[in-house]
Amino acid sequence: MSFASYEDAESFLLTDKTIVKAEQKYSEQHFFVDGVIFQSTMRYMSGTSDGERIPVLYSIHHCYYDRYPDDADVLELSDETINVMKEAYRQIRIAEIYATRVDWMMSGNDSEENFRERIKEDLAEFEKEYASKDWIFFDVD
């Protein structure tokens, strides 16, 4: 989910009446370095030592902003530079396809004939993908 600020994310989490700010003994645990944590009043962790009833704990790890924090300068690139970067991406992906296919042939997984056929198929598939790529959406995967 997206929120304008950490406070908005915290407020959203606290709208669930079964979640409250964590008790002091949980909020100081070393594995919650992000600050304020929260705990469930209804759900408990399973498999705890000595059968201790530890509530399910929550923490807000990441906040994504629609702007840089503190209105920092945003890197603005010219269309020309962006186009050069797109071409660089294209060339890197093509090199990746060639390297993969050579590796498969040299390791004995593909014959020479399969190597040539699969390279053509992979390149054709990539060109279709590249032509339809949405350059506005950043896909981290």
Coordinates of N, CA and C in Angstrom, one line a residue:
M1 N 0.8 -1.2 0.0 CA 0.0 0.0 0.0 C 0.9 1.2 0.0
S2 N 0.4 2.3 -0.5 CA 1.1 3.6 -0.6 C 0.5 4.6 0.4
F3 N 1.4 5.3 1.1 CA 1.0 6.3 2.0 C 1.9 7.6 1.8
A4 N 1.3 8.7 2.0 CA 2.1 10.0 1.8 C 3.2 10.1 2.9
S5 N 3.0 9.5 4.0 CA 4.0 9.6 5.1 C 4.0 8.4 6.0
Y6 N 5.0 8.3 6.8 CA 5.1 7.3 7.8 C 3.9 7.4 8.8
E7 N 3.5 8.6 9.1 CA 2.4 8.8 10.1 C 1.1 8.3 9.5
D8 N 0.9 8.5 8.2 CA -0.3 8.0 7.5 C -0.3 6.4 7.6
A9 N 0.9 5.8 7.3 CA 1.0 4.4 7.4 C 0.6 3.9 8.8
E10 N 1.2 4.6 9.8 CA 0.9 4.2 11.2 C -0.6 4.4 11.5
S11 N -1.1 5.5 11.1 CA -2.6 5.7 11.4 C -3.4 4.6 10.7
F12 N -3.1 4.2 9.5 CA -3.8 3.1 8.8 C -3.7 1.8 9.6
L13 N -2.5 1.5 10.1 CA -2.3 0.3 10.8 C -3.2 0.3 12.1
L14 N -3.2 1.4 12.8 CA -3.9 1.5 14.1 C -5.5 1.6 13.9
T15 N -6.0 1.7 12.6 CA -7.4 1.7 12.5 C -8.0 0.3 12.8
D16 N -7.1 -0.7 12.7 CA -7.5 -2.1 13.1 C -7.5 -2.1 14.6
K17 N -8.6 -2.2 15.2 CA -8.8 -2.1 16.7 C -8.1 -3.2 17.5
T18 N -7.7 -4.3 16.7 CA -7.0 -5.4 17.4 C -5.5 -5.2 17.4
I19 N -5.0 -4.0 16.9 CA -3.6 -3.7 16.8 C -3.3 -2.4 17.6
V20 N -2.4 -2.5 18.5 CA -2.0 -1.3 19.4 C -0.5 -1.1 19.3
K21 N -0.1 0.0 19.8 CA 1.4 0.3 20.0 C 1.9 -0.8 20.9
A22 N 3.1 -1.3 20.6 CA 3.7 -2.3 21.4 C 4.1 -1.9 22.8
E23 N 4.0 -2.9 23.7 CA 4.4 -2.6 25.1 C 6.0 -2.4 25.1
Q24 N 6.5 -1.7 26.0 CA 7.9 -1.4 26.1 C 8.8 -2.7 26.0
K25 N 8.4 -3.8 26.6 CA 9.3 -4.9 26.5 C 9.4 -5.5 25.1
Y26 N 8.4 -5.2 24.2 CA 8.5 -5.7 22.8 C 9.2 -4.7 21.9
S27 N 8.9 -3.4 22.2 CA 9.4 -2.3 21.3 C 10.9 -2.1 21.4
E28 N 11.5 -2.7 22.4 CA 13.0 -2.5 22.5 C 13.8 -3.8 22.0
Q29 N 13.1 -4.7 21.4 CA 13.8 -5.9 20.9 C 14.7 -5.5 19.8
H30 N 15.8 -6.2 19.7 CA 16.9 -5.8 18.7 C 16.5 -6.0 17.2
F31 N 15.5 -6.9 17.0 CA 15.1 -7.1 15.6 C 14.1 -6.1 15.1
F32 N 13.8 -5.1 15.9 CA 12.9 -4.0 15.4 C 13.6 -2.7 15.5
V33 N 14.5 -2.5 14.5 CA 15.3 -1.3 14.5 C 14.7 -0.1 13.8
D34 N 13.5 -0.4 13.2 CA 12.8 0.7 12.5 C 12.0 1.7 13.3
G35 N 12.1 1.5 14.6 CA 11.3 2.4 15.5 C 10.1 1.8 16.0
V36 N 9.0 2.6 16.0 CA 7.8 2.2 16.6 C 7.3 0.8 16.1
I37 N 6.9 -0.1 17.0 CA 6.3 -1.3 16.5 C 4.9 -1.5 17.1
F38 N 4.2 -2.4 16.7 CA 2.8 -2.6 17.1 C 2.6 -4.1 17.5
Q39 N 1.6 -4.3 18.2 CA 1.3 -5.7 18.6 C -0.2 -6.0 18.5
S40 N -0.5 -7.3 18.3 CA -1.9 -7.7 18.2 C -2.4 -7.9 19.6
T41 N -3.7 -7.7 19.8 CA -4.3 -8.0 21.1 C -5.1 -9.3 21.0
M42 N -5.1 -9.9 19.8 CA -5.8 -11.1 19.6 C -5.0 -12.3 19.2
R43 N -3.9 -12.1 18.5 CA -3.1 -13.2 17.9 C -1.8 -13.3 18.6
Y44 N -1.3 -14.5 18.8 CA 0.0 -14.8 19.5 C 0.9 -15.6 18.7
M45 N 2.2 -15.4 18.8 CA 3.2 -16.2 18.1 C 3.2 -17.6 18.6
S46 N 3.4 -18.6 17.6 CA 3.5 -20.0 18.0 C 4.9 -20.4 18.1
G47 N 5.2 -21.4 18.9 CA 6.5 -22.0 19.0 C 7.5 -21.2 19.8
T48 N 7.0 -20.4 20.8 CA 7.9 -19.6 21.6 C 8.5 -20.5 22.7
S49 N 9.6 -20.1 23.2 CA 10.3 -20.9 24.3 C 9.5 -20.7 25.6
D50 N 9.5 -21.8 26.3 CA 8.8 -21.8 27.7 C 7.3 -21.5 27.5
G51 N 6.7 -21.6 26.4 CA 5.3 -21.4 26.2 C 4.9 -20.0 26.4
E52 N 5.8 -19.0 26.4 CA 5.5 -17.6 26.6 C 4.5 -17.1 25.6
R53 N 3.6 -16.4 26.0 CA 2.6 -15.8 25.1 C 3.1 -14.4 24.6
I54 N 3.7 -14.5 23.4 CA 4.1 -13.2 22.8 C 3.2 -12.9 21.7
P55 N 2.6 -11.6 21.7 CA 1.7 -11.3 20.7 C 2.4 -11.1 19.3
V56 N 1.6 -11.3 18.3 CA 2.1 -11.1 16.9 C 2.5 -9.6 16.9
L57 N 3.8 -9.4 16.4 CA 4.3 -8.0 16.4 C 4.4 -7.5 14.9
Y58 N 4.1 -6.2 14.8 CA 4.1 -5.6 13.5 C 5.1 -4.4 13.5
S59 N 5.7 -4.1 12.3 CA 6.6 -2.9 12.2 C 6.4 -2.4 10.8
I60 N 6.5 -1.1 10.6 CA 6.4 -0.5 9.3 C 7.9 -0.4 8.8
H61 N 8.2 -1.2 7.8 CA 9.6 -1.2 7.4 C 10.0 -0.3 6.3
H62 N 9.0 0.0 5.4 CA 9.3 0.8 4.3 C 8.2 1.8 4.0
C63 N 8.5 3.0 3.7 CA 7.5 4.0 3.3 C 8.0 4.5 1.9
Y64 N 7.1 4.4 0.9 CA 7.4 4.9 -0.4 C 6.7 6.2 -0.6
Y65 N 7.4 7.1 -1.1 CA 6.9 8.5 -1.3 C 6.6 8.8 -2.8
D66 N 5.7 9.7 -3.0 CA 5.5 10.1 -4.4 C 6.4 11.2 -4.8
R67 N 7.3 11.5 -3.8 CA 8.3 12.6 -4.0 C 9.5 12.2 -3.2
Y68 N 10.7 12.8 -3.4 CA 11.8 12.5 -2.6 C 11.6 13.1 -1.2
P69 N 12.1 12.5 -0.1 CA 11.9 13.1 1.2 C 12.6 14.4 1.3
D70 N 12.1 15.3 2.0 CA 12.7 16.7 2.2 C 12.8 17.4 0.9
D71 N 11.9 17.1 -0.1 CA 12.0 17.8 -1.4 C 13.3 17.8 -2.0
A72 N 14.1 16.8 -1.8 CA 15.5 16.7 -2.4 C 15.4 16.8 -3.9
D73 N 16.4 17.2 -4.6 CA 16.5 17.3 -6.0 C 16.3 16.0 -6.7
V74 N 15.5 15.9 -7.7 CA 15.2 14.7 -8.4 C 16.1 14.7 -9.7
L75 N 16.7 13.6 -10.0 CA 17.5 13.5 -11.2 C 16.6 13.6 -12.4
E76 N 16.8 14.6 -13.2 CA 16.0 14.7 -14.4 C 16.9 14.5 -15.6
L77 N 16.5 13.5 -16.4 CA 17.4 13.2 -17.6 C 16.7 13.7 -18.8
S78 N 17.5 14.0 -19.8 CA 16.9 14.4 -21.1 C 16.4 13.2 -21.8
D79 N 15.5 13.5 -22.8 CA 14.9 12.4 -23.6 C 16.1 11.7 -24.3
E80 N 17.0 12.4 -24.8 CA 18.2 11.8 -25.5 C 18.9 10.8 -24.6
T81 N 19.2 11.2 -23.4 CA 19.9 10.3 -22.4 C 19.1 9.1 -22.1
I82 N 17.8 9.3 -21.9 CA 16.9 8.2 -21.6 C 16.9 7.2 -22.8
N83 N 16.9 7.7 -24.0 CA 16.9 6.8 -25.2 C 18.2 6.0 -25.3
V84 N 19.3 6.7 -25.0 CA 20.6 6.0 -24.9 C 20.6 4.9 -23.9
M85 N 20.0 5.2 -22.7 CA 19.9 4.2 -21.7 C 19.0 3.0 -22.1
K86 N 17.9 3.3 -22.8 CA 17.1 2.2 -23.3 C 17.8 1.3 -24.3
E87 N 18.6 1.9 -25.1 CA 19.4 1.1 -26.1 C 20.5 0.3 -25.3
A88 N 21.1 0.9 -24.3 CA 22.0 0.1 -23.5 C 21.4 -1.1 -22.9
Y89 N 20.2 -0.9 -22.3 CA 19.4 -2.0 -21.8 C 19.2 -3.1 -22.8
R90 N 18.8 -2.6 -24.0 CA 18.5 -3.6 -25.1 C 19.8 -4.4 -25.5
Q91 N 20.9 -3.7 -25.5 CA 22.2 -4.4 -25.9 C 22.6 -5.4 -24.8
I92 N 22.4 -5.0 -23.5 CA 22.8 -5.9 -22.4 C 21.9 -7.1 -22.4
R93 N 20.6 -7.0 -22.7 CA 19.7 -8.1 -22.7 C 20.1 -9.1 -23.8
I94 N 20.4 -8.5 -25.0 CA 20.9 -9.3 -26.2 C 22.1 -10.1 -25.8
A95 N 23.1 -9.4 -25.2 CA 24.3 -10.1 -24.7 C 24.0 -11.2 -23.7
E96 N 23.0 -11.0 -22.9 CA 22.6 -12.0 -21.9 C 22.1 -13.2 -22.6
I97 N 21.3 -13.0 -23.6 CA 20.7 -14.1 -24.4 C 21.8 -14.9 -25.1
Y98 N 22.7 -14.2 -25.7 CA 23.8 -14.9 -26.4 C 24.7 -15.7 -25.4
A99 N 25.0 -15.1 -24.3 CA 25.8 -15.8 -23.3 C 25.1 -17.0 -22.7
T100 N 23.8 -16.9 -22.5 CA 23.0 -18.1 -22.0 C 23.0 -19.2 -23.0
R101 N 22.8 -18.9 -24.3 CA 22.7 -19.9 -25.3 C 24.1 -20.6 -25.5
V102 N 25.2 -19.8 -25.5 CA 26.5 -20.3 -25.7 C 26.8 -21.2 -24.5
D103 N 26.5 -20.8 -23.3 CA 26.7 -21.7 -22.1 C 26.0 -23.0 -22.3
W104 N 24.7 -23.0 -22.7 CA 23.9 -24.2 -22.8 C 24.6 -25.1 -23.9
M105 N 25.1 -24.5 -25.0 CA 25.7 -25.4 -26.0 C 27.0 -25.9 -25.5
M106 N 27.8 -25.1 -24.9 CA 29.2 -25.6 -24.5 C 29.1 -26.6 -23.4
S107 N 28.0 -26.5 -22.6 CA 27.8 -27.5 -21.5 C 27.2 -28.8 -22.0
G108 N 26.8 -28.8 -23.3 CA 26.2 -30.1 -23.8 C 24.7 -30.2 -23.7
N109 N 24.1 -29.1 -23.2 CA 22.6 -29.2 -23.1 C 21.9 -28.9 -24.4
D110 N 22.6 -28.2 -25.3 CA 22.0 -28.0 -26.6 C 23.0 -28.4 -27.7
S111 N 22.5 -28.9 -28.8 CA 23.3 -29.2 -30.0 C 23.6 -27.9 -30.7
E112 N 24.5 -27.9 -31.7 CA 24.7 -26.7 -32.5 C 23.4 -26.3 -33.2
E113 N 22.7 -27.2 -33.7 CA 21.4 -26.9 -34.4 C 20.4 -26.3 -33.4
N114 N 20.3 -26.9 -32.2 CA 19.4 -26.3 -31.2 C 19.9 -24.9 -30.8
F115 N 21.2 -24.7 -30.7 CA 21.8 -23.5 -30.3 C 21.3 -22.4 -31.3
R116 N 21.4 -22.6 -32.6 CA 21.0 -21.6 -33.6 C 19.5 -21.4 -33.6
E117 N 18.7 -22.4 -33.4 CA 17.3 -22.3 -33.4 C 16.8 -21.5 -32.2
R118 N 17.4 -21.9 -31.0 CA 16.9 -21.3 -29.7 C 17.4 -19.8 -29.6
I119 N 18.5 -19.5 -30.2 CA 19.0 -18.1 -30.2 C 18.0 -17.2 -31.0
K120 N 17.6 -17.7 -32.2 CA 16.6 -17.0 -33.0 C 15.3 -16.8 -32.2
E121 N 14.9 -17.9 -31.6 CA 13.6 -17.8 -30.9 C 13.7 -16.8 -29.7
D122 N 14.8 -16.9 -28.9 CA 15.0 -16.0 -27.8 C 15.1 -14.6 -28.2
L123 N 15.8 -14.3 -29.3 CA 15.9 -12.9 -29.7 C 14.6 -12.4 -30.2
A124 N 13.9 -13.2 -31.0 CA 12.6 -12.8 -31.5 C 11.6 -12.5 -30.3
E125 N 11.6 -13.3 -29.3 CA 10.8 -13.1 -28.1 C 11.2 -11.8 -27.4
F126 N 12.5 -11.6 -27.2 CA 13.0 -10.4 -26.6 C 12.5 -9.2 -27.3
E127 N 12.7 -9.2 -28.7 CA 12.3 -8.0 -29.5 C 10.8 -7.7 -29.3
K128 N 10.0 -8.7 -29.2 CA 8.5 -8.4 -29.0 C 8.3 -7.8 -27.6
E129 N 9.0 -8.4 -26.6 CA 9.0 -7.8 -25.2 C 9.4 -6.4 -25.2
Y130 N 10.6 -6.1 -25.8 CA 11.2 -4.8 -25.8 C 10.2 -3.8 -26.5
A131 N 9.6 -4.2 -27.6 CA 8.7 -3.3 -28.4 C 7.5 -2.9 -27.5
S132 N 7.0 -3.8 -26.7 CA 5.8 -3.6 -25.9 C 6.1 -3.1 -24.5
K133 N 7.4 -2.9 -24.1 CA 7.8 -2.6 -22.8 C 7.2 -1.2 -22.4
D134 N 6.6 -1.2 -21.2 CA 6.1 0.1 -20.6 C 7.3 0.7 -19.8
W135 N 7.9 1.7 -20.4 CA 9.1 2.3 -19.8 C 8.7 3.2 -18.6
I136 N 7.5 3.5 -18.4 CA 7.1 4.4 -17.3 C 7.1 3.6 -16.0
F137 N 6.7 2.3 -16.0 CA 6.6 1.4 -14.9 C 7.9 0.8 -14.6
F138 N 8.4 1.0 -13.4 CA 9.7 0.4 -13.0 C 9.5 -1.0 -12.4
D139 N 9.9 -2.0 -13.1 CA 9.7 -3.4 -12.6 C 11.0 -3.9 -11.9
V140 N 11.0 -4.0 -10.6 CA 12.2 -4.4 -9.9 C 12.5 -5.9 -10.0
D141 N 11.6 -6.7 -10.5 CA 11.9 -8.1 -10.6 C 12.7 -8.3 -11.8

